[in-house]
XYZ file of C-alpha atoms in Angstrom:
770
model
C -32.836 3.645 -36.336
C -29.466 1.856 -35.911
C -28.686 -0.433 -32.980
C -25.634 0.721 -30.932
C -22.562 -1.631 -30.751
C -22.021 -3.596 -27.579
C -19.431 -2.005 -25.375
C -18.367 -5.515 -24.047
C -15.547 -6.978 -26.181
C -14.843 -10.749 -26.508
C -11.826 -12.041 -24.477
C -8.593 -12.448 -26.391
C -7.900 -16.161 -25.855
C -5.072 -16.184 -28.296
C -2.966 -14.012 -25.974
C -3.503 -16.390 -23.030
C -2.743 -19.407 -25.165
C 0.400 -17.720 -26.396
C 1.635 -16.986 -22.897
C 0.679 -20.468 -21.728
C 2.858 -22.049 -24.384
C 5.667 -19.603 -23.711
C 5.626 -20.469 -20.023
C 5.262 -24.164 -20.740
C 8.125 -24.126 -23.205
C 10.216 -22.059 -20.803
C 9.499 -24.579 -18.075
C 10.528 -27.427 -20.328
C 13.681 -25.576 -21.357
C 14.521 -24.759 -17.745
C 13.877 -28.398 -16.777
C 16.070 -29.625 -19.623
C 18.707 -27.016 -18.806
C 18.806 -28.155 -15.203
C 19.182 -31.750 -16.407
C 22.028 -30.695 -18.686
C 23.692 -28.662 -15.937
C 23.323 -31.546 -13.493
C 24.717 -33.912 -16.106
C 27.847 -31.832 -16.685
C 28.459 -31.480 -12.942
C 27.292 -27.921 -12.356
C 25.629 -28.996 -9.096
C 28.467 -31.174 -7.948
C 30.728 -33.914 -9.322
C 28.925 -36.532 -11.359
C 30.165 -40.083 -11.954
C 31.901 -40.671 -15.271
C 31.455 -43.698 -17.515
C 34.105 -45.718 -15.674
C 32.411 -45.040 -12.332
C 29.073 -46.186 -13.696
C 30.593 -49.279 -15.240
C 32.477 -50.252 -12.106
C 30.965 -48.619 -9.010
C 33.475 -48.717 -6.152
C 32.386 -50.992 -3.331
C 34.472 -52.215 -0.424
C 34.012 -55.973 -0.452
C 34.619 -58.048 2.672
C 37.091 -60.904 2.475
C 35.280 -64.136 3.302
C 36.719 -66.951 5.403
C 35.144 -70.124 4.038
C 35.278 -73.306 6.129
C 35.955 -76.734 4.632
C 32.227 -77.537 4.836
C 31.351 -74.440 2.807
C 30.144 -72.202 5.648
C 31.394 -68.624 5.976
C 32.876 -68.476 9.473
C 34.071 -64.885 9.396
C 35.040 -61.873 7.336
C 37.680 -59.183 7.235
C 36.106 -55.900 6.281
C 35.916 -52.163 6.244
C 32.325 -52.643 5.133
C 31.040 -56.159 5.814
C 29.646 -56.717 2.337
C 29.280 -60.112 0.697
C 28.060 -59.577 -2.891
C 25.289 -61.812 -4.246
C 24.072 -62.263 -7.809
C 20.494 -61.640 -8.869
C 20.044 -65.384 -9.408
C 20.696 -65.956 -5.687
C 17.877 -63.627 -4.626
C 14.638 -65.474 -3.792
C 11.750 -64.378 -6.017
C 9.629 -63.297 -3.031
C 12.379 -60.867 -1.975
C 12.366 -59.216 -5.405
C 8.552 -59.099 -5.473
C 8.409 -57.576 -1.981
C 10.978 -54.954 -3.018
C 9.183 -53.946 -6.215
C 5.703 -53.946 -4.620
C 6.850 -51.748 -1.723
C 9.466 -49.449 -3.193
C 8.668 -49.086 -6.918
C 5.472 -50.616 -8.319
C 6.193 -49.456 -11.899
C 9.864 -50.470 -11.735
C 9.747 -52.530 -14.919
C 7.843 -49.795 -16.827
C 10.128 -46.782 -16.436
C 13.686 -45.873 -17.357
C 14.945 -44.752 -13.978
C 12.490 -41.882 -13.342
C 8.807 -42.561 -12.621
C 7.107 -39.566 -14.318
C 3.665 -40.560 -13.111
C 4.886 -40.920 -9.553
C 6.746 -37.619 -9.767
C 3.626 -35.734 -10.908
C 1.630 -37.339 -8.105
C 4.255 -36.413 -5.540
C 4.355 -32.798 -6.764
C 0.557 -32.550 -6.871
C 0.060 -33.778 -3.325
C 3.353 -32.399 -1.956
C 4.456 -35.902 -0.992
C 1.391 -36.696 1.126
C 0.607 -39.737 -1.041
C 4.151 -41.033 -1.156
C 7.343 -40.009 -2.863
C 8.498 -40.814 -6.336
C 11.991 -42.147 -5.696
C 12.555 -45.260 -7.805
C 14.788 -48.205 -6.919
C 17.270 -46.912 -9.502
C 17.275 -43.457 -7.933
C 17.809 -44.953 -4.505
C 20.747 -46.912 -5.896
C 22.209 -43.756 -7.450
C 22.003 -42.035 -4.083
C 23.741 -44.960 -2.337
C 26.461 -45.203 -4.972
C 27.349 -41.595 -5.660
C 26.176 -39.031 -3.124
C 25.231 -40.808 0.076
C 23.240 -38.885 2.668
C 19.998 -37.077 1.869
C 20.542 -33.309 1.531
C 18.364 -30.737 3.307
C 16.501 -27.618 2.143
C 16.916 -26.334 -1.413
C 19.973 -28.545 -1.899
C 17.647 -31.525 -1.854
C 16.053 -30.351 -5.119
C 19.438 -30.147 -6.798
C 20.295 -33.542 -5.397
C 17.060 -34.913 -6.836
C 18.032 -33.721 -10.316
C 21.380 -35.455 -9.943
C 19.604 -38.660 -8.896
C 17.400 -38.482 -12.020
C 20.400 -38.049 -14.301
C 22.396 -40.826 -12.651
C 19.347 -43.106 -12.592
C 18.804 -42.611 -16.313
C 22.449 -43.428 -16.986
C 22.324 -46.530 -14.751
C 19.270 -47.774 -16.626
C 21.224 -47.519 -19.895
C 24.252 -49.252 -18.380
C 22.599 -52.145 -16.510
C 19.618 -54.464 -16.761
C 16.727 -54.211 -14.329
C 17.850 -57.400 -12.595
C 21.402 -56.087 -12.167
C 20.118 -52.832 -10.657
C 18.058 -54.720 -8.064
C 21.065 -56.859 -7.125
C 23.328 -53.793 -6.903
C 20.828 -51.964 -4.706
C 20.413 -54.843 -2.246
C 24.182 -55.411 -2.181
C 24.852 -51.753 -1.391
C 22.234 -51.058 1.295
C 23.465 -50.870 4.908
C 21.144 -52.852 7.192
C 23.179 -51.833 10.296
C 24.962 -54.075 12.821
C 27.826 -54.484 10.312
C 25.406 -56.005 7.800
C 26.225 -54.162 4.582
C 24.278 -55.722 1.732
C 21.672 -58.453 1.712
C 24.291 -61.243 1.741
C 25.804 -60.221 5.083
C 22.416 -59.148 6.461
C 20.922 -62.599 5.820
C 23.657 -64.268 7.864
C 23.678 -61.694 10.653
C 19.935 -61.294 11.214
C 18.738 -64.796 10.333
C 21.831 -67.027 10.360
C 21.388 -68.225 6.768
C 22.364 -67.500 3.192
C 20.190 -65.129 1.138
C 18.789 -67.864 -1.101
C 17.364 -69.598 1.988
C 15.349 -66.595 3.235
C 11.634 -67.179 3.851
C 9.034 -64.752 2.563
C 8.530 -63.192 6.002
C 12.297 -62.712 6.421
C 12.497 -61.091 2.984
C 9.622 -58.767 3.932
C 11.494 -57.802 7.122
C 14.481 -56.662 5.073
C 12.302 -54.747 2.600
C 10.629 -53.045 5.568
C 14.060 -51.859 6.724
C 14.771 -50.127 3.411
C 12.590 -47.193 4.442
C 14.719 -46.581 7.540
C 17.040 -49.345 8.781
C 17.222 -47.896 12.280
C 13.579 -46.970 12.819
C 12.350 -50.361 11.518
C 15.189 -52.545 12.816
C 14.014 -55.907 14.242
C 17.130 -56.218 16.442
C 16.537 -53.032 18.422
C 14.132 -53.583 21.298
C 12.693 -50.092 20.892
C 11.836 -50.610 17.211
C 10.644 -54.239 17.121
C 6.978 -53.273 17.121
C 7.503 -50.786 14.285
C 9.483 -53.381 12.362
C 6.649 -55.885 12.656
C 4.078 -53.289 11.545
C 6.183 -52.221 8.583
C 6.781 -55.869 7.594
C 3.029 -56.464 7.556
C 2.601 -53.370 5.387
C 4.989 -54.997 2.906
C 2.644 -58.011 2.762
C -0.249 -55.640 2.073
C 1.689 -54.062 -0.797
C 2.471 -57.501 -2.206
C -1.234 -58.334 -2.121
C -2.070 -55.047 -3.846
C 0.414 -55.834 -6.614
C -1.044 -59.316 -7.080
C 2.029 -61.190 -5.828
C 0.161 -62.929 -3.005
C -3.506 -63.601 -2.255
C -5.486 -62.018 0.560
C -5.569 -65.369 2.346
C -1.786 -65.696 2.193
C -1.340 -62.079 3.290
C -3.585 -62.619 6.341
C -1.710 -65.748 7.395
C 1.692 -64.107 6.918
C 0.721 -61.050 8.967
C -0.020 -63.329 11.924
C 3.528 -64.711 11.986
C 5.776 -63.442 14.812
C 9.029 -61.644 14.108
C 11.824 -64.192 14.643
C 15.552 -63.550 14.407
C 18.626 -65.758 14.596
C 21.052 -62.942 15.311
C 24.634 -63.970 14.493
C 26.976 -60.967 14.736
C 30.018 -60.859 12.472
C 32.264 -58.369 14.213
C 35.937 -59.235 14.436
C 35.366 -60.578 17.964
C 32.038 -62.285 17.223
C 31.119 -65.688 15.888
C 33.171 -68.860 15.934
C 36.913 -69.437 15.474
C 37.823 -65.922 16.639
C 41.351 -66.906 17.716
C 41.918 -68.768 14.473
C 40.672 -65.776 12.462
C 43.201 -63.544 14.220
C 45.965 -65.998 13.351
C 44.666 -65.944 9.775
C 44.863 -62.136 9.661
C 48.618 -62.354 10.388
C 48.993 -65.153 7.839
C 47.355 -62.975 5.199
C 49.617 -60.018 6.008
C 52.629 -62.150 5.213
C 51.061 -63.635 2.096
C 50.011 -60.229 0.763
C 53.503 -58.833 1.279
C 55.015 -61.763 -0.616
C 52.406 -61.758 -3.398
C 51.757 -58.251 -4.770
C 48.721 -57.769 -6.997
C 50.770 -56.020 -9.673
C 54.104 -54.319 -10.317
C 54.363 -51.377 -12.744
C 57.284 -50.429 -14.990
C 58.816 -48.350 -12.201
C 58.809 -51.331 -9.859
C 56.005 -49.887 -7.734
C 53.858 -52.611 -6.201
C 50.123 -52.698 -5.654
C 49.021 -55.037 -2.867
C 45.792 -56.852 -2.108
C 43.652 -55.433 0.689
C 41.793 -58.001 2.809
C 39.353 -55.316 3.968
C 38.291 -54.132 0.497
C 39.159 -56.614 -2.254
C 36.586 -59.323 -1.545
C 39.066 -62.212 -1.399
C 37.832 -65.700 -0.561
C 40.068 -67.585 1.862
C 39.288 -71.298 1.928
C 40.412 -72.728 5.253
C 40.634 -76.232 6.677
C 38.520 -75.445 9.742
C 35.243 -77.384 9.808
C 32.486 -75.132 11.153
C 30.731 -78.066 12.839
C 33.843 -79.345 14.594
C 34.828 -75.800 15.547
C 31.420 -75.290 17.144
C 31.691 -78.597 19.032
C 35.158 -77.642 20.255
C 33.980 -74.277 21.560
C 30.962 -75.877 23.226
C 33.189 -78.466 24.908
C 35.558 -75.765 26.162
C 32.725 -73.701 27.599
C 31.025 -76.677 29.234
C 34.146 -77.938 30.992
C 35.946 -74.684 31.711
C 32.900 -73.108 33.334
C 32.629 -76.107 35.686
C 36.371 -76.188 36.378
C 36.373 -72.451 37.116
C 33.437 -72.795 39.502
C 35.352 -75.504 41.390
C 38.478 -73.375 41.552
C 36.548 -70.294 42.712
C 35.075 -72.257 45.623
C 38.556 -73.335 46.718
C 40.077 -69.922 46.057
C 38.406 -68.023 48.888
C 40.370 -64.901 49.787
C 42.615 -65.608 46.770
C 44.433 -68.340 48.675
C 45.277 -70.269 45.484
C 46.644 -67.260 43.616
C 50.393 -66.642 43.665
C 50.686 -69.375 46.304
C 54.289 -70.067 45.268
C 55.328 -66.396 45.343
C 56.360 -64.130 48.215
C 54.259 -61.008 48.813
C 56.868 -58.728 47.242
C 56.857 -60.880 44.140
C 53.067 -60.680 43.945
C 53.172 -56.875 44.003
C 55.793 -56.880 41.269
C 53.673 -59.185 39.128
C 50.552 -57.032 39.548
C 52.607 -53.965 38.695
C 53.945 -55.654 35.554
C 50.370 -56.416 34.543
C 49.461 -52.763 35.039
C 52.304 -51.721 32.743
C 51.048 -54.101 30.043
C 47.550 -52.603 30.157
C 45.995 -50.144 27.697
C 45.316 -47.771 30.601
C 49.021 -47.506 31.408
C 50.046 -46.979 27.757
C 47.428 -44.270 27.164
C 48.240 -42.359 30.357
C 51.963 -42.665 29.700
C 51.462 -41.014 26.307
C 49.604 -38.223 28.092
C 52.743 -37.524 30.110
C 51.535 -38.947 33.434
C 54.061 -40.239 35.957
C 54.047 -43.876 37.100
C 52.859 -42.730 40.527
C 49.858 -40.963 38.991
C 49.078 -43.918 36.745
C 49.301 -46.538 39.509
C 47.061 -44.365 41.695
C 44.394 -44.380 38.972
C 44.279 -48.176 39.220
C 42.763 -47.829 42.702
C 39.740 -45.743 41.631
C 36.486 -47.650 41.129
C 34.928 -47.472 37.690
C 32.087 -48.960 35.717
C 33.292 -51.798 33.524
C 32.164 -54.875 31.652
C 33.889 -58.077 32.716
C 33.931 -61.644 31.475
C 32.062 -64.433 33.194
C 31.079 -67.886 31.993
C 27.458 -66.789 32.298
C 27.999 -63.842 29.965
C 29.480 -60.344 30.113
C 28.719 -58.633 33.432
C 28.334 -54.937 34.199
C 30.040 -54.089 37.465
C 31.939 -51.458 39.433
C 35.499 -52.228 40.512
C 38.977 -50.772 40.461
C 41.255 -51.561 37.526
C 43.622 -53.253 39.990
C 40.810 -55.496 41.222
C 40.009 -56.381 37.615
C 43.619 -57.562 37.182
C 43.228 -59.862 40.179
C 39.867 -60.990 38.838
C 41.183 -61.975 35.417
C 44.292 -63.654 36.801
C 42.035 -66.066 38.693
C 40.698 -67.528 35.440
C 41.967 -70.746 33.940
C 42.704 -70.543 30.219
C 42.809 -73.208 27.556
C 44.264 -73.960 24.169
C 42.847 -76.672 21.911
C 43.609 -77.801 18.377
C 42.259 -80.684 16.310
C 43.899 -81.963 13.120
C 43.657 -84.684 10.480
C 46.967 -86.613 10.583
C 46.705 -87.792 6.967
C 46.333 -84.292 5.473
C 47.587 -81.902 8.134
C 44.253 -80.058 7.913
C 43.410 -78.268 11.152
C 39.709 -78.801 11.835
C 39.239 -76.857 15.089
C 41.214 -74.140 16.890
C 40.232 -72.677 20.273
C 42.852 -70.272 21.563
C 41.202 -69.269 24.839
C 38.016 -68.641 26.775
C 36.714 -65.576 24.936
C 38.555 -63.425 22.406
C 36.813 -60.197 23.446
C 38.311 -60.427 26.934
C 41.382 -62.685 26.520
C 43.189 -62.012 23.252
C 46.271 -64.129 23.876
C 46.192 -67.246 21.688
C 47.123 -70.395 23.612
C 47.270 -72.604 20.504
C 50.231 -71.175 18.594
C 51.267 -68.004 20.387
C 51.596 -69.492 23.850
C 53.984 -72.193 25.052
C 53.894 -74.028 28.398
C 55.691 -76.955 29.992
C 54.290 -80.130 28.476
C 54.944 -82.531 31.363
C 54.504 -86.229 30.633
C 53.061 -85.596 27.176
C 56.717 -85.375 26.079
C 57.406 -88.982 27.125
C 56.114 -90.559 23.876
C 58.965 -88.780 22.060
C 61.434 -90.583 24.348
C 59.665 -93.934 23.934
C 59.429 -93.517 20.142
C 63.163 -92.805 19.901
C 63.988 -95.832 22.050
C 61.666 -98.089 20.034
C 63.139 -96.864 16.746
C 66.731 -97.412 17.918
C 66.379 -100.479 20.147
C 63.316 -102.201 18.645
C 61.736 -102.485 22.081
C 58.311 -104.035 22.546
C 55.547 -102.508 24.692
C 55.674 -105.833 26.547
C 59.350 -105.620 27.539
C 59.801 -105.175 31.283
C 62.108 -102.950 33.271
C 62.713 -102.681 37.034
C 60.624 -99.992 38.674
C 63.218 -98.681 41.098
C 64.780 -95.280 41.571
C 67.358 -94.564 38.965
C 70.112 -91.959 38.677
C 71.724 -90.569 35.557
C 75.117 -89.452 36.824
C 76.623 -86.068 36.064
C 78.470 -86.080 32.777
C 76.321 -88.775 31.189
C 73.925 -87.728 28.386
C 74.592 -84.068 29.042
C 73.608 -84.195 32.719
C 75.214 -81.280 34.603
C 74.684 -83.022 37.942
C 73.279 -86.309 39.165
C 69.626 -86.593 38.151
C 67.326 -88.908 40.107
C 63.660 -88.359 39.211
C 60.961 -89.585 41.560
C 57.738 -91.352 40.719
C 54.435 -89.740 41.573
C 53.435 -90.862 45.059
C 56.899 -92.446 45.486
C 55.595 -95.744 44.106
C 58.365 -98.226 43.297
C 59.018 -101.954 43.165
C 58.875 -104.953 40.860
C 59.164 -105.275 37.118
C 56.946 -103.193 34.864
C 56.285 -103.347 31.128
C 56.879 -100.360 28.910
C 53.140 -100.209 28.208
C 52.328 -100.126 31.918
C 55.093 -97.595 32.506
C 53.767 -95.114 29.950
C 50.174 -95.712 31.091
C 51.168 -94.939 34.656
C 53.594 -92.195 33.607
C 56.400 -93.889 35.592
C 59.337 -91.477 35.698
C 62.008 -94.038 36.599
C 61.386 -96.032 33.427
C 61.520 -92.902 31.268
C 64.817 -91.990 32.939
C 66.256 -95.443 32.110
C 65.245 -95.075 28.480
C 66.757 -91.593 28.340
C 69.984 -92.919 29.817
C 70.161 -95.528 27.066
C 69.482 -93.245 24.082
C 70.477 -89.815 25.499
C 68.726 -86.469 24.722
C 70.275 -85.646 21.319
C 68.305 -88.185 19.219
C 65.134 -87.356 21.191
C 65.527 -83.677 20.347
C 66.312 -84.552 16.742
C 63.106 -86.590 16.508
C 61.076 -83.788 18.128
C 62.423 -81.349 15.546
C 61.476 -83.730 12.719
C 58.007 -83.946 14.264
C 57.545 -80.203 13.807
C 58.745 -78.789 17.129
C 60.033 -75.311 16.331
C 61.243 -74.113 19.709
C 64.733 -74.774 21.052
C 65.052 -77.751 23.390
C 67.900 -77.984 25.883
C 69.665 -81.324 25.356
C 69.618 -82.502 28.982
C 68.071 -85.668 30.483
C 65.316 -83.805 32.363
C 63.494 -83.053 29.113
C 62.303 -86.670 29.366
C 59.766 -85.519 31.966
C 58.540 -82.577 29.917
C 60.421 -79.588 31.283
C 60.442 -78.149 27.761
C 57.868 -75.482 26.868
C 55.915 -76.171 23.666
C 52.706 -74.968 22.053
C 49.509 -76.911 21.461
C 50.124 -76.355 17.734
C 53.516 -78.101 17.877
C 52.253 -80.943 20.044
C 49.286 -81.768 17.815
C 51.474 -81.757 14.702
C 53.950 -84.102 16.384
C 51.380 -86.569 17.783
C 49.602 -86.686 14.424
C 52.741 -88.232 12.947
C 52.340 -91.320 15.141
C 48.833 -91.871 13.755
C 50.007 -91.248 10.184
C 52.477 -94.133 10.116
C 55.483 -91.940 10.838
C 54.753 -89.344 8.127
C 54.758 -85.738 9.323
C 52.341 -83.250 7.759
C 52.820 -79.664 8.796
C 49.540 -78.299 10.203
C 47.680 -76.631 7.336
C 45.098 -73.894 7.837
C 44.602 -72.451 4.323
C 43.913 -74.641 1.271
C 43.551 -71.891 -1.343
C 42.784 -68.198 -1.845
C 40.633 -66.713 -4.603
C 40.017 -63.162 -5.761
C 36.485 -61.748 -5.990
C 36.115 -63.213 -9.500
C 37.024 -66.739 -8.420
C 40.565 -66.734 -9.822
C 42.906 -68.837 -7.691
C 45.719 -66.736 -6.224
C 47.220 -69.331 -3.868
C 47.049 -73.118 -3.657
C 48.541 -75.037 -0.751
C 50.908 -77.813 -1.801
C 51.257 -80.649 0.764
C 54.813 -81.561 1.782
C 54.684 -84.833 3.750
C 57.928 -86.039 5.326
C 58.916 -89.521 6.511
C 60.398 -88.961 9.959
C 59.755 -92.275 11.747
C 59.430 -95.866 10.612
C 55.911 -97.270 10.295
C 56.860 -99.885 12.862
C 58.090 -97.408 15.478
C 55.076 -95.143 14.915
C 52.603 -98.022 15.319
C 54.292 -99.370 18.456
C 54.289 -95.872 19.984
C 50.561 -95.618 19.268
C 50.064 -99.035 20.840
C 51.907 -97.826 23.945
C 49.669 -94.757 24.152
C 46.558 -96.909 23.799
C 47.536 -98.332 27.176
C 47.062 -94.868 28.720
C 43.323 -94.991 27.967
C 43.018 -98.706 28.773
C 44.549 -98.769 32.227
C 46.394 -95.519 32.878
C 45.553 -91.888 33.622
C 43.201 -91.752 30.648
C 41.083 -94.714 31.760
C 38.282 -92.404 32.886
C 37.425 -92.023 29.199
C 36.048 -95.553 29.431
C 34.494 -95.627 32.899
C 31.216 -94.534 34.428
C 29.757 -94.637 37.912
C 28.105 -97.968 37.076
C 31.313 -99.672 35.967
C 33.926 -98.292 38.279
C 33.080 -96.842 41.650
C 36.615 -95.642 42.182
C 36.327 -93.203 39.298
C 33.116 -91.209 39.208
C 31.654 -88.340 37.303
C 33.078 -89.149 33.855
C 30.309 -90.863 31.892
C 32.093 -90.848 28.545
C 32.068 -94.600 27.819
C 34.260 -94.585 24.715
C 34.750 -98.148 23.499
C 36.904 -97.513 20.427
C 40.717 -97.533 20.182
C 42.156 -94.289 21.566
C 45.828 -93.424 21.901
C 46.463 -90.719 24.451
C 48.712 -89.164 27.025
C 48.035 -86.918 29.974
C 50.518 -84.393 31.272
C 50.812 -82.524 34.567
C 53.579 -80.089 35.434
C 55.148 -79.146 38.739
C 52.706 -77.741 41.325
C 49.811 -78.667 38.992
C 50.318 -75.461 37.014
C 49.590 -77.055 33.639
C 47.251 -79.832 32.599
C 47.527 -81.528 29.188
C 45.772 -84.245 27.274
C 46.719 -85.458 23.829
C 44.131 -87.785 22.293
C 44.439 -89.596 18.971
C 42.106 -91.758 16.872
C 43.107 -92.959 13.376
C 41.927 -89.849 11.492
C 41.897 -87.139 14.161
C 44.464 -85.859 16.645
C 43.446 -83.336 19.294
C 45.511 -81.621 21.941
C 44.285 -79.685 24.967
C 46.147 -77.525 27.478
C 44.613 -75.895 30.570
C 46.260 -73.577 33.089
C 46.142 -70.102 34.587
C 47.962 -67.101 33.135
C 50.441 -67.193 36.026
C 51.923 -70.581 36.882
C 51.667 -69.700 40.565
C 47.866 -69.741 40.325
C 46.726 -73.357 40.477
C 44.873 -76.030 42.426
C 46.698 -77.189 45.528
C 46.017 -80.901 45.003
C 46.697 -83.420 42.240
C 43.033 -84.465 42.375
C 41.971 -81.310 40.562
C 45.312 -80.156 39.145
C 46.231 -83.120 36.942
C 45.837 -83.224 33.177
C 43.225 -85.960 33.433
C 40.988 -83.581 35.389
C 41.834 -80.229 33.817
C 42.255 -81.070 30.113
C 40.981 -84.566 29.318
C 37.249 -83.717 29.792
C 37.418 -81.131 26.994
C 38.745 -83.783 24.629
C 36.047 -86.218 25.740
C 33.165 -83.754 25.378
C 34.441 -82.675 21.969
C 34.811 -86.216 20.675
C 31.369 -87.230 21.941
C 29.891 -84.413 19.869
C 31.995 -85.325 16.835
C 30.972 -88.979 17.025
C 27.328 -87.991 17.395
C 27.576 -86.103 14.077
C 27.738 -88.957 11.572
C 28.435 -86.549 8.706
C 31.956 -85.993 10.055
C 33.063 -89.634 9.679
C 35.437 -89.498 12.643
C 36.986 -92.946 12.931
C 36.103 -95.478 15.605
C 38.273 -98.151 14.030
C 41.664 -99.557 14.950
C 44.965 -97.970 14.001
C 46.417 -99.498 10.833
C 48.956 -102.189 11.614
C 52.028 -102.308 9.353
C 52.608 -105.429 7.316
C 55.444 -107.672 8.547
C 55.543 -106.039 11.993
C 58.634 -107.442 13.713
C 57.924 -106.032 17.181
C 55.306 -107.860 19.215
C 52.497 -105.746 20.706
C 50.362 -108.653 22.007
C 51.565 -108.926 25.570
C 49.440 -111.976 26.425
C 51.170 -114.026 23.714
C 54.475 -112.367 24.408
C 54.460 -113.406 28.065
C 53.270 -116.974 27.462
C 55.850 -117.858 24.829
C 58.644 -115.749 26.267
C 59.531 -115.120 22.636
C 61.802 -112.145 23.107
C 64.045 -111.936 20.103
C 67.772 -111.598 20.686
C 67.731 -107.938 19.813
C 65.152 -107.178 22.473
C 66.978 -109.297 25.058
C 70.238 -107.483 24.428
C 68.560 -104.122 24.672
C 66.868 -104.936 27.978
C 69.987 -106.483 29.470
C 71.838 -103.272 28.764
C 69.043 -101.224 30.271
C 68.910 -103.362 33.393
C 72.618 -103.119 33.847
C 72.804 -99.331 33.713
């Protein structure tokens, strides 16, 4: 009997295996095909070799102070590139541990991570490598949505693979950190380090590095600056420490201690209106426009020019400003001006000190002129509005942010009221310069650039008052060889019409109508005695005084009339500081210098300043003029620099107590509209002007309205800070005395011996007889 065959057949595994390999091979072919299609640009433009070799980045132009600090940038994107060698090792370790653990073991695409991400649908993390993230930042920006994201991912893989062939691992890390936008105008780790922590990238601590790595996931959601995201930022930073521990970069003990640290920032914004030296930086922008126009980057065969771009080309502008001195200057301005403004506001109840020299009709005209200069007027005029409609809009209350010395204030007021409000503020201009080099070390053009954009250092010019008198004295000393000890009658004096260009009789009065007796030139300048200055002007006449002023760097026209002796001319702080510096530099004029050299992004020098000193005054005349001005701070209007409540009850509230040689001159104009102080030590000359926008807004008494009260304190506060910083080496020594000085400056010896030389006697006899 035969056994029947089993009706159950064995499965045909060969068929399944065959189809498995067909599908697998098809998948591989499809995958490769997609790679090829992505590579040739089927899913969108791909970067070519040149793009990969030189990725296009907008690089900020850096403004580098004389002490090496970056004090500002010009940018479209505020990016300061850093090399891999500048990155602290803990920053690199935090980046790799958090963003790409197998970074050094793949070639742009992490296959293992990709399989994991596909298997768990992203629940256990993505698979985007640092190189892929860089490719996204460099070549296609924002993350796509939906099915387009898959195509974008293929492009990232292709670009990442190409980047890995083109660059080293270290270069890719540096490129990624340089490209990432950390928000708040901090593009790249270089700018971010300064903005968030106030330091260079190489100085970052491990917790600061971890904060930046935490932001890479989402710079807004994990931003330590935003109040709403601080807690998330701290949590994410601590997660970075955990990842570093997991990767073996730090121990558990170190991780635990680091996670307990608070989140600390030193936020230093770098917008065009932020940071220090804002007025100077705006001057520098105009300087660069002129330089760029005169120095094209290249010229082709057709004569077409390519120009540098300060917002994209990553230039390095090395300036003479010292970041420490600039900071001290701005601190001094704020400290004094806030107090001066508070005093004025108390006296200005019901606006009684505003437009006090102007009739009501004139006030209305002035307010209307201010309206026409406003952005509101210009915008509405372009919209076709009539003047009546525009002026009416100035009476409607609106929300606005206004300046105050305690910080920006949110308020509700009419635009017209805001005009009144801002016109009540005193403004200032201050510049500090090295006489021997012409290097400008500090430049404060006003109270606050965000709210007051008019520069009172170089752009503005105001009557200089008695600060012009040293030009008259210097001319007389140079021509007549007068000594500071020579005496002149202190009586009213008239320069008749027709003499020295006088159109009519000119009889200046002394302050307080104080006359009588003989007075030395040193006492006369210290007390700013007008009659003596008039006598000197009568002897030498205005033409040589104007000629000297021009040699001293004064650019503006000066009317050649006797009254200029008392400072009726309008000059800038910039011109005055350059001129006074010449006296301290033994009669050699150095034009104020702000830029020493300019480099391109590769460090190639494009511009080098060449000094051009000019002898404009004899060493003897310059020294004697300085000696005269020393009298101002020894016994004249600048004596408060040396007095305190303990030493001099008559002068209180000025505890400066300088005991070193200081040459200076105060200046006060008619109606106390302008206050000046020019202060000079052997290696630093500083000028200060203070006044309101409108000359008719001022204090109504000389007590508060004089230069010694309005301007001198800024100089004193600034110099106290400079002297306290021993690294600056600001001189406390005496001014250098020329060899073989023929003019006596020792008045005690001069008076005892009566040793006037014949030349001096003749000069004084002529003066007395006029």
